[in-house]
């Protein structure tokens, strides 16, 4: 919960971020930021290690992305 990172692979032109390992903290609606991820991108869904983003990636390669639940305390 909160803000955390996860490493995986992006492919330019694809909305799929393939995690290096499963991550139970990732869920739909989280804001995603990082190299190759357009502004205002969120998680649409996650199945296993495949995270579907709301926008297509703009780079290809291994990246560490930041996931934010957007919860302020």
C-alpha atoms as a printed R data frame, in Angstrom:
   type eleno elety resid chain resno      x       y       z
1  ATOM     1    CA   UNK     A     1  0.000   0.000   0.000
2  ATOM     2    CA   UNK     A     2  1.177   3.536  -0.606
3  ATOM     3    CA   UNK     A     3  3.979   4.013  -3.114
4  ATOM     4    CA   UNK     A     4  6.294   1.185  -4.212
5  ATOM     5    CA   UNK     A     5  8.327   0.031  -7.208
6  ATOM     6    CA   UNK     A     6  8.381  -3.092  -9.362
7  ATOM     7    CA   UNK     A     7 10.763  -4.194 -12.093
8  ATOM     8    CA   UNK     A     8  9.711  -5.741 -15.369
9  ATOM     9    CA   UNK     A     9  9.745  -5.431 -19.144
10 ATOM    10    CA   UNK     A    10  8.016  -2.870 -21.350
11 ATOM    11    CA   UNK     A    11  7.566  -3.074 -25.129
12 ATOM    12    CA   UNK     A    12  7.095   0.144 -27.058
13 ATOM    13    CA   UNK     A    13  3.551   0.375 -28.453
14 ATOM    14    CA   UNK     A    14  2.187  -2.209 -26.005
15 ATOM    15    CA   UNK     A    15  0.193  -1.589 -22.816
16 ATOM    16    CA   UNK     A    16  1.624  -4.695 -21.106
17 ATOM    17    CA   UNK     A    17  4.264  -4.485 -18.365
18 ATOM    18    CA   UNK     A    18  5.605  -7.977 -17.643
19 ATOM    19    CA   UNK     A    19  6.804  -8.237 -14.053
20 ATOM    20    CA   UNK     A    20 10.061  -9.979 -13.173
21 ATOM    21    CA   UNK     A    21  8.171 -11.620 -10.284
22 ATOM    22    CA   UNK     A    22  4.537 -11.594  -9.150
23 ATOM    23    CA   UNK     A    23  3.568  -8.673  -6.928
24 ATOM    24    CA   UNK     A    24  0.374  -8.863  -4.883
25 ATOM    25    CA   UNK     A    25  0.475  -5.132  -4.086
26 ATOM    26    CA   UNK     A    26 -0.316  -4.099  -7.669
27 ATOM    27    CA   UNK     A    27 -3.993  -3.481  -8.390
28 ATOM    28    CA   UNK     A    28 -6.348  -1.758 -10.812
29 ATOM    29    CA   UNK     A    29 -6.533   2.015 -10.535
30 ATOM    30    CA   UNK     A    30 -3.002   2.626  -9.277
31 ATOM    31    CA   UNK     A    31 -1.082   5.476 -10.894
32 ATOM    32    CA   UNK     A    32  2.052   4.261 -12.727
33 ATOM    33    CA   UNK     A    33  5.117   6.408 -13.434
34 ATOM    34    CA   UNK     A    34  8.570   5.744 -14.820
35 ATOM    35    CA   UNK     A    35 10.684   5.755 -17.960
36 ATOM    36    CA   UNK     A    36  8.599   4.877 -21.000
37 ATOM    37    CA   UNK     A    37  5.234   5.362 -19.271
38 ATOM    38    CA   UNK     A    38  3.091   8.305 -20.475
39 ATOM    39    CA   UNK     A    39  1.691  10.756 -17.910
40 ATOM    40    CA   UNK     A    40 -1.571   9.809 -16.177
41 ATOM    41    CA   UNK     A    41 -1.140   6.077 -16.847
42 ATOM    42    CA   UNK     A    42 -2.943   3.707 -14.484
43 ATOM    43    CA   UNK     A    43 -3.189  -0.044 -13.970
44 ATOM    44    CA   UNK     A    44 -6.178  -1.492 -15.851
45 ATOM    45    CA   UNK     A    45 -5.711  -5.090 -14.706
46 ATOM    46    CA   UNK     A    46 -3.160  -7.647 -13.557
47 ATOM    47    CA   UNK     A    47 -3.118 -11.385 -14.266
48 ATOM    48    CA   UNK     A    48 -0.114 -13.268 -12.909
49 ATOM    49    CA   UNK     A    49  2.907 -11.225 -13.947
50 ATOM    50    CA   UNK     A    50  1.144  -9.354 -16.785
51 ATOM    51    CA   UNK     A    51  0.105  -5.823 -15.846
52 ATOM    52    CA   UNK     A    52 -2.120  -4.060 -18.385
53 ATOM    53    CA   UNK     A    53 -1.626  -0.292 -18.389
54 ATOM    54    CA   UNK     A    54 -4.063   2.360 -19.611
55 ATOM    55    CA   UNK     A    55 -1.504   3.697 -22.125
56 ATOM    56    CA   UNK     A    56  1.062   2.090 -24.401
57 ATOM    57    CA   UNK     A    57  4.723   2.127 -23.412
58 ATOM    58    CA   UNK     A    58  7.055   4.446 -25.338
59 ATOM    59    CA   UNK     A    59 10.256   2.419 -24.782
60 ATOM    60    CA   UNK     A    60 11.335  -1.208 -24.967
61 ATOM    61    CA   UNK     A    61 13.419  -2.744 -22.208
62 ATOM    62    CA   UNK     A    62 13.649  -3.574 -18.535
63 ATOM    63    CA   UNK     A    63 12.370  -0.757 -16.335
64 ATOM    64    CA   UNK     A    64 11.573  -0.135 -12.681
65 ATOM    65    CA   UNK     A    65  8.173   1.554 -12.437
66 ATOM    66    CA   UNK     A    66  6.566   3.306  -9.492
67 ATOM    67    CA   UNK     A    67  3.033   2.345  -8.443
68 ATOM    68    CA   UNK     A    68  0.989   4.789  -6.353
69 ATOM    69    CA   UNK     A    69 -2.294   3.977  -4.613
70 ATOM    70    CA   UNK     A    70 -2.987   7.725  -4.478
71 ATOM    71    CA   UNK     A    71 -4.085   7.507  -0.859
72 ATOM    72    CA   UNK     A    72 -3.242  10.503   1.283
73 ATOM    73    CA   UNK     A    73 -3.148  10.151   5.055
